[in-house]
Amino acid sequence: MFPAWGEGVAAGVAIAALWIAMAVDMLFGEPPARLHPVVWIGRYLGWAGRLAAPTSDAVAPKRDLKHFMAGALFWLAGAAIVFGVAWAWQSLALQAPALFAALLLGLVLKPMLAWRMLRVEVLAVEAALAESLDAGRARLRHLVSRDVTQLDAAAVRESAIESLAENLNDSVVAPIFWFVLCGLPGAAVYRFANTADAMWGYRGERGGRVWEWAGKWAARADDVLSWLPARFAGVLMLLLAGRPPWRGLRTEAAHTPSPNSGWPMAAMALALGVRLGKPGVYALNAGGRAPGSADTLRAVALCRRVVLAYVLLSSAAMILMLPTTT
């Protein structure tokens, strides 16, 4: 257990901070970009990426250890800075009276979570689809990086529901998991790692640069840090949907190239009884029906229950992990 939560008062502060963060997220959403730590992280990664990754016209060796090491060192430097700032903030906050400490921690934990934004964006895709297919495709670009120009209405909806399930782990479950284990530094470093994977974790060319080796460390780090939370998210989702998680979840999750994102996405497909997938890459619950507009609403409602249950479970975990007195 992280030392910060080693005493009852500190654990109480952490639990209150978690609920404050979720309340602020639900009521107000994201802070302005100029005050958003994830935006600051993105700026650092954009700068570092231009130094770490070769341009697309460069001739790179088959095993490009130079750019792999550059990517790894920039990742480690950024993670160290993020950890240090978060640790210093947490240490100072815990010196304050309990209620004020919880507020200080909760306000900085909030930007590591993005449930409201995720929910709003997914529902916006559904609303845009009701207007026209082109409007739905345009709105989907806010959620996914894939080419959407050839997607029909069902495929647009599939992509939105998939993104909801995958990002539920990235934006809620995993940051809280690491907050419970390692305090604010854990949540902050996870958000750094996930953002680095989103910006650097590509196999080929993107944005005029080749990321195959420069982004490999970032991709693997995110795989490691997301491994347990993604499985928790998938199992909890099926349990709350009233389906046994051991029936098909592991098999379906293995259909995706990612070691982690398949778990919440497969769980969502099984929970709704629909087919989800990326054309030419994978299909989840391939025998399911195509999702309809009602399924988007069902998916959001299920994720809402997952968020509430997970915050409750996380609060209980922080209490149970306190050292026992003799």
Short mmCIF file of C-alpha atoms in Angstrom, two decimals:
data_model
loop_
_atom_site.label_atom_id
_atom_site.label_comp_id
_atom_site.label_asym_id
_atom_site.label_seq_id
_atom_site.Cartn_x
_atom_site.Cartn_y
_atom_site.Cartn_z
CA MET A 1 0.00 0.00 0.00
CA PHE A 2 1.29 3.48 -0.82
CA PRO A 3 2.52 5.14 2.40
CA ALA A 4 0.24 8.16 1.95
CA TRP A 5 -2.80 6.03 2.73
CA GLY A 6 -1.12 4.23 5.62
CA GLU A 7 -3.22 5.94 8.27
CA GLY A 8 -6.95 6.20 8.74
CA VAL A 9 -7.06 9.99 8.35
CA ALA A 10 -5.06 9.87 5.10
CA ALA A 11 -7.25 7.08 3.73
CA GLY A 12 -10.34 9.12 4.59
CA VAL A 13 -8.84 12.09 2.76
CA ALA A 14 -8.14 9.90 -0.28
CA ILE A 15 -11.68 8.54 -0.36
CA ALA A 16 -13.15 12.03 -0.04
CA ALA A 17 -10.77 13.27 -2.76
CA LEU A 18 -11.95 10.54 -5.12
CA TRP A 19 -15.61 11.46 -4.62
CA ILE A 20 -14.82 15.17 -4.96
CA ALA A 21 -13.01 14.49 -8.24
CA MET A 22 -15.96 12.53 -9.60
CA ALA A 23 -18.44 15.18 -8.44
CA VAL A 24 -16.45 17.96 -10.10
CA ASP A 25 -16.23 15.89 -13.27
CA MET A 26 -19.98 15.29 -13.37
CA LEU A 27 -20.89 18.91 -12.57
CA PHE A 28 -18.30 20.86 -14.51
CA GLY A 29 -16.46 18.56 -16.92
CA GLU A 30 -12.99 19.45 -18.12
CA PRO A 31 -11.02 22.48 -16.89
CA PRO A 32 -9.87 25.10 -19.43
CA ALA A 33 -7.03 23.92 -21.65
CA ARG A 34 -4.59 26.41 -20.13
CA LEU A 35 -5.16 24.82 -16.70
CA HIS A 36 -5.41 21.18 -17.79
CA PRO A 37 -2.48 18.95 -16.72
CA VAL A 38 -3.15 16.51 -19.56
CA VAL A 39 -2.83 19.38 -22.05
CA TRP A 40 0.52 20.24 -20.48
CA ILE A 41 1.54 16.59 -20.78
CA GLY A 42 0.51 16.63 -24.43
CA ARG A 43 2.64 19.68 -25.12
CA TYR A 44 5.67 18.03 -23.57
CA LEU A 45 5.07 14.84 -25.57
CA GLY A 46 4.61 16.83 -28.77
CA TRP A 47 7.94 18.56 -28.23
CA ALA A 48 9.75 15.39 -27.16
CA GLY A 49 8.24 13.38 -30.00
CA ARG A 50 9.69 15.74 -32.58
CA LEU A 51 13.12 15.03 -31.12
CA ALA A 52 12.68 11.29 -30.56
CA ALA A 53 11.01 10.09 -33.77
CA PRO A 54 12.62 10.23 -37.22
CA THR A 55 10.86 12.00 -40.08
CA SER A 56 9.02 9.80 -42.56
CA ASP A 57 11.59 10.49 -45.29
CA ALA A 58 14.49 9.23 -43.15
CA VAL A 59 15.97 5.79 -43.79
CA ALA A 60 15.70 3.86 -40.54
CA PRO A 61 17.41 0.53 -39.76
CA LYS A 62 15.31 -2.57 -39.14
CA ARG A 63 16.14 -2.42 -35.43
CA ASP A 64 16.27 1.29 -34.69
CA LEU A 65 17.76 1.22 -31.19
CA LYS A 66 18.80 4.87 -31.37
CA HIS A 67 15.24 6.14 -31.67
CA PHE A 68 13.95 3.47 -29.28
CA MET A 69 16.35 4.75 -26.61
CA ALA A 70 15.44 8.35 -27.37
CA GLY A 71 11.73 7.58 -26.96
CA ALA A 72 12.36 5.65 -23.75
CA LEU A 73 14.51 8.40 -22.21
CA PHE A 74 12.05 11.16 -23.05
CA TRP A 75 9.23 9.00 -21.64
CA LEU A 76 11.14 8.34 -18.42
CA ALA A 77 12.06 12.00 -18.03
CA GLY A 78 8.46 13.08 -18.51
CA ALA A 79 7.14 10.43 -16.14
CA ALA A 80 9.68 11.47 -13.50
CA ILE A 81 8.59 15.11 -13.74
CA VAL A 82 4.91 14.16 -13.54
CA PHE A 83 5.55 11.87 -10.57
CA GLY A 84 7.59 14.50 -8.75
CA VAL A 85 5.03 17.28 -9.20
CA ALA A 86 2.14 15.01 -8.16
CA TRP A 87 4.06 13.68 -5.15
CA ALA A 88 4.94 17.21 -4.01
CA TRP A 89 1.32 18.37 -4.36
CA GLN A 90 0.04 15.34 -2.46
CA SER A 91 2.61 15.77 0.31
CA LEU A 92 1.67 19.42 0.77
CA ALA A 93 -2.05 18.67 0.62
CA LEU A 94 -1.82 16.04 3.35
CA GLN A 95 -0.33 18.64 5.70
CA ALA A 96 -3.56 20.64 5.54
CA PRO A 97 -6.73 20.00 7.58
CA ALA A 98 -8.53 16.90 6.32
CA LEU A 99 -11.37 18.58 4.43
CA PHE A 100 -9.07 21.08 2.73
CA ALA A 101 -6.59 18.30 1.92
CA ALA A 102 -9.35 16.26 0.26
CA LEU A 103 -10.36 19.29 -1.80
CA LEU A 104 -6.78 19.97 -2.91
CA LEU A 105 -6.26 16.33 -3.91
CA GLY A 106 -9.65 15.97 -5.56
CA LEU A 107 -9.27 19.06 -7.73
CA VAL A 108 -5.96 17.80 -9.13
CA LEU A 109 -7.18 14.20 -9.45
CA LYS A 110 -10.17 15.36 -11.50
CA PRO A 111 -8.20 16.12 -14.73
CA MET A 112 -6.94 12.53 -14.69
CA LEU A 113 -10.58 11.40 -15.08
CA ALA A 114 -12.87 12.19 -18.01
CA TRP A 115 -16.17 10.34 -17.58
CA ARG A 116 -18.45 13.28 -18.38
CA MET A 117 -16.56 14.24 -21.54
CA LEU A 118 -16.58 10.63 -22.75
CA ARG A 119 -20.31 10.25 -22.14
CA VAL A 120 -21.14 13.57 -23.81
CA GLU A 121 -19.05 12.78 -26.89
CA VAL A 122 -20.61 9.34 -27.40
CA LEU A 123 -24.14 10.70 -27.05
CA ALA A 124 -23.21 13.51 -29.45
CA VAL A 125 -22.34 10.93 -32.12
CA GLU A 126 -25.76 9.34 -31.71
CA ALA A 127 -27.47 12.73 -31.91
CA ALA A 128 -25.49 13.61 -35.04
CA LEU A 129 -26.42 10.29 -36.66
CA ALA A 130 -30.07 11.20 -36.17
CA GLU A 131 -29.42 14.22 -38.39
CA SER A 132 -27.39 12.54 -41.13
CA LEU A 133 -24.70 9.95 -41.76
CA ASP A 134 -22.18 12.65 -42.67
CA ALA A 135 -22.87 14.46 -39.40
CA GLY A 136 -22.39 11.23 -37.48
CA ARG A 137 -19.09 10.54 -39.21
CA ALA A 138 -17.88 14.08 -38.53
CA ARG A 139 -18.74 13.82 -34.85
CA LEU A 140 -17.10 10.40 -34.55
CA ARG A 141 -13.76 12.00 -35.48
CA HIS A 142 -13.77 13.55 -32.01
CA LEU A 143 -13.51 10.03 -30.56
CA VAL A 144 -11.44 7.90 -32.93
CA SER A 145 -8.37 8.25 -35.12
CA ARG A 146 -9.47 5.70 -37.75
CA ASP A 147 -10.72 6.65 -41.22
CA VAL A 148 -14.48 7.20 -40.93
CA THR A 149 -15.28 8.25 -44.49
CA GLN A 150 -16.49 4.80 -45.58
CA LEU A 151 -18.42 3.86 -42.44
CA ASP A 152 -22.16 3.29 -42.65
CA ALA A 153 -24.50 4.24 -39.79
CA ALA A 154 -24.12 0.88 -38.04
CA ALA A 155 -20.32 1.07 -38.24
CA VAL A 156 -20.32 4.63 -36.90
CA ARG A 157 -22.40 3.47 -33.96
CA GLU A 158 -20.14 0.44 -33.42
CA SER A 159 -17.09 2.69 -33.32
CA ALA A 160 -18.69 5.06 -30.82
CA ILE A 161 -19.72 2.23 -28.49
CA GLU A 162 -16.27 0.64 -28.80
CA SER A 163 -14.62 3.94 -27.95
CA LEU A 164 -16.91 4.33 -24.94
CA ALA A 165 -15.91 0.91 -23.60
CA GLU A 166 -12.19 1.29 -24.28
CA ASN A 167 -11.94 4.81 -22.90
CA LEU A 168 -13.96 3.91 -19.83
CA ASN A 169 -10.85 2.02 -18.76
CA ASP A 170 -8.39 4.69 -19.89
CA SER A 171 -10.33 7.65 -18.49
CA VAL A 172 -11.88 6.26 -15.30
CA VAL A 173 -11.01 2.73 -14.22
CA ALA A 174 -7.23 2.72 -14.67
CA PRO A 175 -6.51 6.19 -13.21
CA ILE A 176 -8.59 5.34 -10.12
CA PHE A 177 -6.88 1.94 -9.85
CA TRP A 178 -3.47 3.60 -9.69
CA PHE A 179 -4.75 6.32 -7.37
CA VAL A 180 -5.88 3.65 -4.91
CA LEU A 181 -2.50 1.88 -5.07
CA CYS A 182 -0.07 4.78 -5.41
CA GLY A 183 -1.94 7.96 -4.63
CA LEU A 184 -2.03 11.03 -6.86
CA PRO A 185 1.41 10.22 -8.36
CA GLY A 186 0.07 6.86 -9.55
CA ALA A 187 -2.95 8.41 -11.28
CA ALA A 188 -0.82 11.14 -12.83
CA VAL A 189 1.85 8.79 -14.17
CA TYR A 190 -0.85 6.54 -15.62
CA ARG A 191 -2.41 9.51 -17.40
CA PHE A 192 1.03 10.45 -18.72
CA ALA A 193 1.60 6.89 -19.96
CA ASN A 194 -1.81 6.66 -21.61
CA THR A 195 -1.38 10.03 -23.32
CA ALA A 196 2.09 9.01 -24.53
CA ASP A 197 0.66 5.83 -26.01
CA ALA A 198 -2.09 7.81 -27.75
CA MET A 199 0.46 10.20 -29.27
CA TRP A 200 3.44 7.90 -29.87
CA GLY A 201 2.17 4.33 -29.88
CA TYR A 202 1.89 3.74 -33.63
CA ARG A 203 3.48 1.04 -35.73
CA GLY A 204 4.02 3.16 -38.81
CA GLU A 205 4.01 6.78 -39.92
CA ARG A 206 1.84 9.45 -38.34
CA GLY A 207 2.13 13.21 -38.52
CA GLY A 208 5.17 13.03 -40.78
CA ARG A 209 7.18 10.87 -38.35
CA VAL A 210 7.84 7.16 -37.97
CA TRP A 211 6.89 5.78 -34.55
CA GLU A 212 7.63 2.07 -34.91
CA TRP A 213 10.65 2.26 -32.59
CA ALA A 214 10.44 5.73 -31.05
CA GLY A 215 7.00 4.95 -29.64
CA LYS A 216 7.59 1.34 -28.67
CA TRP A 217 8.49 2.03 -25.03
CA ALA A 218 5.40 4.24 -24.61
CA ALA A 219 3.16 1.56 -26.09
CA ARG A 220 4.57 -1.20 -23.90
CA ALA A 221 4.44 0.94 -20.75
CA ASP A 222 0.76 1.64 -21.33
CA ASP A 223 0.16 -2.08 -21.96
CA VAL A 224 1.69 -2.93 -18.57
CA LEU A 225 -0.10 -0.21 -16.60
CA SER A 226 -3.48 -0.95 -18.22
CA TRP A 227 -3.30 -4.75 -17.95
CA LEU A 228 -5.14 -5.28 -14.64
CA PRO A 229 -7.55 -2.33 -14.84
CA ALA A 230 -8.77 -3.36 -18.31
CA ARG A 231 -9.64 -6.83 -17.03
CA PHE A 232 -11.37 -5.39 -13.97
CA ALA A 233 -13.39 -3.12 -16.24
CA GLY A 234 -14.49 -5.99 -18.48
CA VAL A 235 -15.45 -8.32 -15.65
CA LEU A 236 -17.31 -5.61 -13.72
CA MET A 237 -19.19 -4.56 -16.84
CA LEU A 238 -20.49 -8.08 -17.46
CA LEU A 239 -21.36 -8.63 -13.80
CA LEU A 240 -23.44 -5.45 -13.75
CA ALA A 241 -25.10 -6.51 -17.00
CA GLY A 242 -26.13 -9.79 -15.34
CA ARG A 243 -23.89 -11.99 -17.50
CA PRO A 244 -21.25 -14.44 -16.20
CA PRO A 245 -17.89 -12.90 -17.18
CA TRP A 246 -16.26 -16.30 -17.66
CA ARG A 247 -18.48 -17.15 -20.63
CA GLY A 248 -16.64 -15.96 -23.70
CA LEU A 249 -14.99 -12.79 -22.40
CA ARG A 250 -11.39 -13.99 -22.61
CA THR A 251 -11.97 -15.57 -26.03
CA GLU A 252 -13.61 -12.48 -27.49
CA ALA A 253 -11.04 -10.12 -25.99
CA ALA A 254 -8.24 -12.07 -27.69
CA HIS A 255 -9.62 -11.13 -31.12
CA THR A 256 -8.22 -7.60 -30.88
CA PRO A 257 -4.54 -6.80 -31.52
CA SER A 258 -4.34 -4.90 -28.21
CA PRO A 259 -3.67 -6.98 -25.08
CA ASN A 260 -6.01 -4.75 -23.05
CA SER A 261 -8.63 -2.79 -24.98
CA GLY A 262 -10.35 -5.98 -26.11
CA TRP A 263 -11.51 -6.71 -22.56
CA PRO A 264 -13.89 -3.79 -22.01
CA MET A 265 -14.90 -3.75 -25.69
CA ALA A 266 -15.68 -7.48 -25.73
CA ALA A 267 -17.55 -7.12 -22.45
CA MET A 268 -19.66 -4.35 -23.95
CA ALA A 269 -20.45 -6.41 -27.05
CA LEU A 270 -21.49 -9.40 -24.93
CA ALA A 271 -23.46 -7.28 -22.46
CA LEU A 272 -25.49 -5.60 -25.21
CA GLY A 273 -25.71 -8.66 -27.44
CA VAL A 274 -24.35 -6.68 -30.39
CA ARG A 275 -21.50 -7.03 -32.84
CA LEU A 276 -18.60 -4.61 -32.50
CA GLY A 277 -15.46 -4.45 -34.56
CA LYS A 278 -13.06 -2.73 -36.89
CA PRO A 279 -13.54 -3.76 -40.53
CA GLY A 280 -10.73 -6.00 -41.73
CA VAL A 281 -9.09 -6.13 -38.30
CA TYR A 282 -11.35 -7.85 -35.75
CA ALA A 283 -14.94 -8.63 -34.84
CA LEU A 284 -16.27 -8.99 -31.30
CA ASN A 285 -19.35 -11.12 -30.65
CA ALA A 286 -19.49 -11.69 -34.40
CA GLY A 287 -22.82 -13.49 -34.16
CA GLY A 288 -24.50 -10.51 -32.50
CA ARG A 289 -26.84 -8.07 -34.18
CA ALA A 290 -25.85 -4.65 -35.48
CA PRO A 291 -26.23 -2.01 -32.75
CA GLY A 292 -29.18 0.37 -32.94
CA SER A 293 -29.68 3.82 -31.47
CA ALA A 294 -31.13 2.32 -28.28
CA ASP A 295 -27.91 0.35 -27.78
CA THR A 296 -25.88 3.54 -27.51
CA LEU A 297 -28.13 4.66 -24.67
CA ARG A 298 -27.90 1.22 -23.07
CA ALA A 299 -24.11 1.31 -23.34
CA VAL A 300 -23.92 4.72 -21.65
CA ALA A 301 -26.29 3.58 -18.90
CA LEU A 302 -24.19 0.46 -18.29
CA CYS A 303 -20.98 2.48 -18.10
CA ARG A 304 -22.64 4.85 -15.64
CA ARG A 305 -23.34 1.89 -13.38
CA VAL A 306 -19.77 0.66 -13.81
CA VAL A 307 -18.38 4.05 -12.78
CA LEU A 308 -20.52 4.23 -9.64
CA ALA A 309 -19.78 0.63 -8.65
CA TYR A 310 -16.07 1.06 -9.29
CA VAL A 311 -15.82 4.22 -7.18
CA LEU A 312 -17.64 2.43 -4.36
CA LEU A 313 -15.35 -0.60 -4.66
CA SER A 314 -12.27 1.62 -4.74
CA SER A 315 -13.40 3.41 -1.60
CA ALA A 316 -13.91 0.08 0.13
CA ALA A 317 -10.49 -1.10 -1.04
CA MET A 318 -8.76 1.89 0.53
CA ILE A 319 -10.45 1.09 3.83
CA LEU A 320 -9.65 -2.63 3.66
CA MET A 321 -6.00 -1.97 2.79
CA LEU A 322 -5.39 0.02 5.97
CA PRO A 323 -2.94 -1.69 8.33
CA THR A 324 -4.63 -3.49 11.20
CA THR A 325 -3.85 -2.44 14.75
CA THR A 326 -3.09 -4.87 17.54
#
